[in-house]
Short mmCIF file of C-alpha atoms in Angstrom, two decimals:
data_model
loop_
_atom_site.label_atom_id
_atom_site.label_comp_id
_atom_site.label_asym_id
_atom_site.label_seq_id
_atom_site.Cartn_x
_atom_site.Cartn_y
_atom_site.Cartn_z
CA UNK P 14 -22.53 -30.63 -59.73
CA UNK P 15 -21.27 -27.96 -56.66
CA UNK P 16 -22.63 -28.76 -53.81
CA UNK P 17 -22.13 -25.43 -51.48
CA UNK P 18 -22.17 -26.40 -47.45
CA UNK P 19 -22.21 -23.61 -45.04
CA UNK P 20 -20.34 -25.41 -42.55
CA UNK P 21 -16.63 -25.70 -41.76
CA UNK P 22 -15.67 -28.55 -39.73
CA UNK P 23 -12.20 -30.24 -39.07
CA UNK P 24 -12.74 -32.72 -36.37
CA UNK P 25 -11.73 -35.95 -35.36
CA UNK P 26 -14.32 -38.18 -33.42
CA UNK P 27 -13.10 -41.01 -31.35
CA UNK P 28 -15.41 -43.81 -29.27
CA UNK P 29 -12.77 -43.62 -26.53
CA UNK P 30 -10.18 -41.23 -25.17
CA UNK P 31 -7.63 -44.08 -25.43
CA UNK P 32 -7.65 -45.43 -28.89
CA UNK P 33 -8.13 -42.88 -32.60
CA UNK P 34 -7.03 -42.96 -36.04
CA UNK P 35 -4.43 -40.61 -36.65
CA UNK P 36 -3.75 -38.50 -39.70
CA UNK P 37 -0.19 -37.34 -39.76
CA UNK P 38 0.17 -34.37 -41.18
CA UNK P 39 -3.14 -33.29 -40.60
CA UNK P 40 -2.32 -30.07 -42.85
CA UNK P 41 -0.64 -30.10 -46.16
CA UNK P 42 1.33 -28.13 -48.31
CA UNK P 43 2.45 -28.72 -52.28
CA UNK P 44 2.60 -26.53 -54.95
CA UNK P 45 0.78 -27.58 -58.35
CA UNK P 46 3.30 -26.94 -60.53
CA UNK P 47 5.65 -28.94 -59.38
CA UNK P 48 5.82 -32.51 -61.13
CA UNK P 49 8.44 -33.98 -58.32
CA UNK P 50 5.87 -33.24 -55.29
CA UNK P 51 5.23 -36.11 -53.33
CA UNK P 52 2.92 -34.51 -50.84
CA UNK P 53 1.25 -37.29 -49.23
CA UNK P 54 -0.23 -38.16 -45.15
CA UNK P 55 -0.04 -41.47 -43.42
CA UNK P 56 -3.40 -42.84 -41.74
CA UNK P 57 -2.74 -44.79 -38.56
CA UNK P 58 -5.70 -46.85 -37.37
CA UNK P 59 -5.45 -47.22 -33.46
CA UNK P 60 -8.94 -48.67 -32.81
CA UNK P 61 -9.21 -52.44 -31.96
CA UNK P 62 -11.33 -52.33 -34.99
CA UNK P 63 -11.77 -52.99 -38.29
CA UNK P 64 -12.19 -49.28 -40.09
CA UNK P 65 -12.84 -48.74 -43.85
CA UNK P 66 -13.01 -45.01 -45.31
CA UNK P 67 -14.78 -43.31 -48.59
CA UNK P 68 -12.79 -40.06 -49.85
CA UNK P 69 -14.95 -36.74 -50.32
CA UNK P 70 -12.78 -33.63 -51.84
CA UNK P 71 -14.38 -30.23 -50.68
CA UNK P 72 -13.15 -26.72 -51.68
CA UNK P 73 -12.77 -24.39 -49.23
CA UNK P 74 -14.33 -20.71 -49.98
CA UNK P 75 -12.97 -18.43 -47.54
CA UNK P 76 -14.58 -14.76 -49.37
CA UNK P 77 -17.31 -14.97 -47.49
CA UNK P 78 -15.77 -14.01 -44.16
CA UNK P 79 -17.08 -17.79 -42.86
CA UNK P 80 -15.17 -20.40 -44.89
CA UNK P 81 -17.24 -22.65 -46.58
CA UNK P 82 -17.30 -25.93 -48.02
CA UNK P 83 -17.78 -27.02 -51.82
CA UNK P 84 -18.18 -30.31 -52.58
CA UNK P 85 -16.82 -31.38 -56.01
CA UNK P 86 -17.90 -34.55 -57.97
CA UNK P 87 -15.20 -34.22 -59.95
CA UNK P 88 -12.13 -32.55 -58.27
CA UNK P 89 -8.86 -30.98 -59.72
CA UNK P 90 -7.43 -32.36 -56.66
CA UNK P 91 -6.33 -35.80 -57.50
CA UNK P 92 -6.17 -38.31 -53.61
CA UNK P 93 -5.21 -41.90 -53.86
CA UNK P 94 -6.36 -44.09 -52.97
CA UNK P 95 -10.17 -42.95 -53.10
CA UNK P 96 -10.89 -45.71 -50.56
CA UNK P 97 -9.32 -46.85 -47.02
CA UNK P 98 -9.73 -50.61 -45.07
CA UNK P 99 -7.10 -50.45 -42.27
CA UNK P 100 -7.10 -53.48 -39.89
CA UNK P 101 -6.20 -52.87 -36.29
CA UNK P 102 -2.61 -51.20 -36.09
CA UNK P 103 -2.36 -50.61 -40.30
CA UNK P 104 -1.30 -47.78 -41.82
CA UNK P 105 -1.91 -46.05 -45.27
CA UNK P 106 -0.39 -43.44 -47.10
CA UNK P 107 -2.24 -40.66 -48.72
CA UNK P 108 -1.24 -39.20 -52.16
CA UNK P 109 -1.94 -35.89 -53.33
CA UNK P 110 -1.27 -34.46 -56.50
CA UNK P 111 -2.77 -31.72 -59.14
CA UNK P 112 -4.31 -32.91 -62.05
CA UNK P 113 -5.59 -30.45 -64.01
CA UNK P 114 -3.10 -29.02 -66.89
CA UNK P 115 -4.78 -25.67 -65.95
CA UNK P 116 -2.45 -23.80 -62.77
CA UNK P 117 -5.72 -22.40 -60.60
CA UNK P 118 -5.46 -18.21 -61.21
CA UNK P 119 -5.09 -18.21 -57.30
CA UNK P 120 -3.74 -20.55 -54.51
CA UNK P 121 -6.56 -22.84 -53.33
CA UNK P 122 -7.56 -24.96 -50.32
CA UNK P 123 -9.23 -28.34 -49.93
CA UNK P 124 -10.66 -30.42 -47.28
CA UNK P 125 -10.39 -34.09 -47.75
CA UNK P 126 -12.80 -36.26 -45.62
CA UNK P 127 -12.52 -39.90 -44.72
CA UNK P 128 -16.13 -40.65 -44.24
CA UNK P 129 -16.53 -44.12 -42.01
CA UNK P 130 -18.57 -47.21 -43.86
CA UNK P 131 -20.37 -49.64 -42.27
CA UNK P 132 -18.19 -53.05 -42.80
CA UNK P 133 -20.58 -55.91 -43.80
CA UNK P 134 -18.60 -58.97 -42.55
CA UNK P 135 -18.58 -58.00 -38.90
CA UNK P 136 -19.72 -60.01 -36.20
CA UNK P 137 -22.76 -60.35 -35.32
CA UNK P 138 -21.90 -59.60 -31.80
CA UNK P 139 -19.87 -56.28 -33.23
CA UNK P 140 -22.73 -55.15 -35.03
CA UNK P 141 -25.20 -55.67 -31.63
CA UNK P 142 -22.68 -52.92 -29.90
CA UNK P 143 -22.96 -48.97 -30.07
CA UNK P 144 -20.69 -47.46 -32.89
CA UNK P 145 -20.13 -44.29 -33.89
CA UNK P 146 -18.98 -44.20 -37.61
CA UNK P 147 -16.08 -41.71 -37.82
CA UNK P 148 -15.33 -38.29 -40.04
CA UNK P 149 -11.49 -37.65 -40.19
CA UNK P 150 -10.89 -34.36 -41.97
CA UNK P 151 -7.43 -32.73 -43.12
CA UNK P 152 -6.62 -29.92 -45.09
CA UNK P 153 -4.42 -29.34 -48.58
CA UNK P 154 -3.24 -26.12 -49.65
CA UNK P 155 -1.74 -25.22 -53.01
CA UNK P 156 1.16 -22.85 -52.62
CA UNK P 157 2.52 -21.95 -55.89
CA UNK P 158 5.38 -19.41 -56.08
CA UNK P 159 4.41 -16.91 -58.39
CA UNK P 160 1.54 -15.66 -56.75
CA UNK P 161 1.76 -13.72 -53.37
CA UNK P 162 -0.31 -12.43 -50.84
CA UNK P 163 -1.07 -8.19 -50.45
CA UNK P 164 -2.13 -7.64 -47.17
CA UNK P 165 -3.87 -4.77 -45.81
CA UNK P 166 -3.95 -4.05 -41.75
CA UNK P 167 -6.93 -2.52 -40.73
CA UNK P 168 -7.13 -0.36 -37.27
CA UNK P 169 -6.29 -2.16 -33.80
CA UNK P 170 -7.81 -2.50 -31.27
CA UNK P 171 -6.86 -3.45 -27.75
CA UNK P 172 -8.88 -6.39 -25.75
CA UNK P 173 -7.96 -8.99 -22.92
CA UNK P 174 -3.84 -8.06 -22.88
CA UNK P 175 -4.19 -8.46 -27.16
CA UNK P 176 -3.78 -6.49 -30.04
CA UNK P 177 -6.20 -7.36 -32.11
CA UNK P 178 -7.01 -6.69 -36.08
CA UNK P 179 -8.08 -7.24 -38.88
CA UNK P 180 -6.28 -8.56 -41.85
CA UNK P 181 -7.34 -7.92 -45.55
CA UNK P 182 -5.37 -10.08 -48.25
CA UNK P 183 -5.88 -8.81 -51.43
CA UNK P 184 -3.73 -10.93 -53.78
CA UNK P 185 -3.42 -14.27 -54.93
CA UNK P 186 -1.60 -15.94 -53.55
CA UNK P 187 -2.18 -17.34 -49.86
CA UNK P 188 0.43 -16.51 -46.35
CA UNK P 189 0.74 -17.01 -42.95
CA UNK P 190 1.64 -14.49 -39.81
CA UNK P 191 4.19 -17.41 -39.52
CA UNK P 192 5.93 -15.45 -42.99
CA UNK P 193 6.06 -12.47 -41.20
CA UNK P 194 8.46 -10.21 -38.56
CA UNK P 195 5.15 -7.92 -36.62
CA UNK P 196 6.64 -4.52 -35.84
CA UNK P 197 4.55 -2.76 -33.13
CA UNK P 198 4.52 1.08 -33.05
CA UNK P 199 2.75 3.55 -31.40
CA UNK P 200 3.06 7.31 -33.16
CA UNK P 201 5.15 5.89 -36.06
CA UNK P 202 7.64 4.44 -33.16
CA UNK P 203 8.76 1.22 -32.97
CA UNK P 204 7.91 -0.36 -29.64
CA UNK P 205 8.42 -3.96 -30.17
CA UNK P 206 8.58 -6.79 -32.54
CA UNK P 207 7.83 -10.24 -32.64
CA UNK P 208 10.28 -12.53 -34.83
CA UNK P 209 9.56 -14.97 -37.36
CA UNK P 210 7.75 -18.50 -35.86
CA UNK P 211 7.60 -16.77 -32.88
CA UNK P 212 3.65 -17.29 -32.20
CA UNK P 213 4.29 -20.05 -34.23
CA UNK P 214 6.07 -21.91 -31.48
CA UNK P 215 3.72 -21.23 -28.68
CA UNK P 216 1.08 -22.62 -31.12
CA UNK P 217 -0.43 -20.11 -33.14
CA UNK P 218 -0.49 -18.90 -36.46
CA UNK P 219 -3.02 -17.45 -38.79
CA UNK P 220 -3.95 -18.89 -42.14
CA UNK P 221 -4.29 -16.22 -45.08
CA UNK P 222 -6.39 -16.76 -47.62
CA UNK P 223 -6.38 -14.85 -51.41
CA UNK P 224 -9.36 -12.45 -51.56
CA UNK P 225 -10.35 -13.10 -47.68
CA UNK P 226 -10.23 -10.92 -44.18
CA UNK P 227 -8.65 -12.65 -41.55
CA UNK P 228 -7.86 -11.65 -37.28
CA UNK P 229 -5.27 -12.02 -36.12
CA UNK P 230 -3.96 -11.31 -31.88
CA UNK P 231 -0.76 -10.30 -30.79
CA UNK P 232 0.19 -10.08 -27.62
CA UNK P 233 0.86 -6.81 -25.75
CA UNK P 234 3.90 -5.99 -25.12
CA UNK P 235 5.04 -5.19 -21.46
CA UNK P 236 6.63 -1.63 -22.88
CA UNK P 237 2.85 -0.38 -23.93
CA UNK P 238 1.08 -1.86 -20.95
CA UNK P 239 0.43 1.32 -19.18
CA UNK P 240 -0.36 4.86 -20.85
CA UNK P 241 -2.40 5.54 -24.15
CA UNK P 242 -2.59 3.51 -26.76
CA UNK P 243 -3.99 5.71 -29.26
CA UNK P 244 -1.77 5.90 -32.48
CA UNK P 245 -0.94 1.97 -32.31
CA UNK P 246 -0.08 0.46 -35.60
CA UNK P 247 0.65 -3.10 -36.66
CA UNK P 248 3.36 -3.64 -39.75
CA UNK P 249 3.92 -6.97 -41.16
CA UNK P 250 7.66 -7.09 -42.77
CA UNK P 251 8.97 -10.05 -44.74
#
């Protein structure tokens, strides 16, 4: 049974500032297809606390403009182990790996939760004390080779020192503005570009999706601070 949530939530929520559990990566990346992957995250419990974790696999639905969450009973998305008790300082390795002998028709995304369970053998005196039961959610993208994105840029617009648009990707496969050299150009000029990782290194990057619209915001250049802006185009090159 599907189970659609109209939320999208990746949060981590900690009692204090000092002490978390850490998921490291908290975003991963395998392709399907490949029978070698070993695509995996390491859990890292820094509480002074006992912590145990259920597993719960949702798809993520990005078509309709708001991602949203699917839950699956019975998920294509195999994580091991379903379950997590970490003592004080443990660590646990997550496994991830395709099961279905079916490749998905497009690249997919899944959020895996570790949902926080009450532990029955603490103390009595634990128990008596506030706790706030944790949700520790990453993200698992399939990226298989043979499909790509086709993106479509829709008309900028200029706001707050940005370039900002819209993004249409209409194949499907998934990409990143990470994949992609941005040429700026104002009446079929170029004007400036912005490399490879660039964004990347200051932090951002923009995930997308097959089949979704995504918006992405560049900053203006220095060259095109002053004077019209009308004819201003955004090209994404390989």
């Amino acid at each position: 049974m599907l189970r659609i949530c109209s939320y999208f939530l990746i949060y981590v929520i900690v009692i204090a500032p000092t002490f978390a559990v850490e998921v490291t990566p908290m975003v991963v990346t395998f392709s399907p297809d490949s029978r070698s992957s070993n695509a995996s995250s390491l859990v890292h419990n820094q509480l002074p606390r006992d912590i145990a974790f259920d597993i719960q696999i949702y798809e993520i639905d990005f078509s309709q403009g708001t991602p949203k969450l699917i839950s699956l009973d019975d998920s294509p998305l195999w994580v091991f182990p379903p379950s997590l008790f970490l003592q004080p300082g443990q660590s646990q390795q997550l496994q991830f790996r395709w099961l279905d002998k079916k490749l998905p028709s497009t690249d997919k995304s899944y959020q895996v939760s570790l949902i926080e369970q009450p532990i029955a053998k603490q103390s009595i005196n634990k128990q008596s004390q506030l706790t706030m039961l944790l949700n520790v959610n990453l993200i698992v993208h399939l990226d298989q080779p043979r499909l790509v994105p086709k993106l479509t840029i829709k008309e900028p617009h200029v706001e707050d020192g940005f370039i900002v648009t819209e993004v249409l990707n209409e194949g499907k496969g998934a990409g990143r503005l990470s994949d992609y050299e941005i040429k700026i150009t104002k009446n079929k000029t170029l004007s400036d570009r912005i490399l490879k990782d660039q964004l990347k290194a200051n932090g951002y990057d923009v995930f997308f999706a097959p089949h979704s619209t995504s918006v992405i915001k560049v900053p203006m250049p220095q060259s095109l601070q002053e004077g019209s802006l009308n004819h201003l185009r955004l090209v994404l090159a390989r």
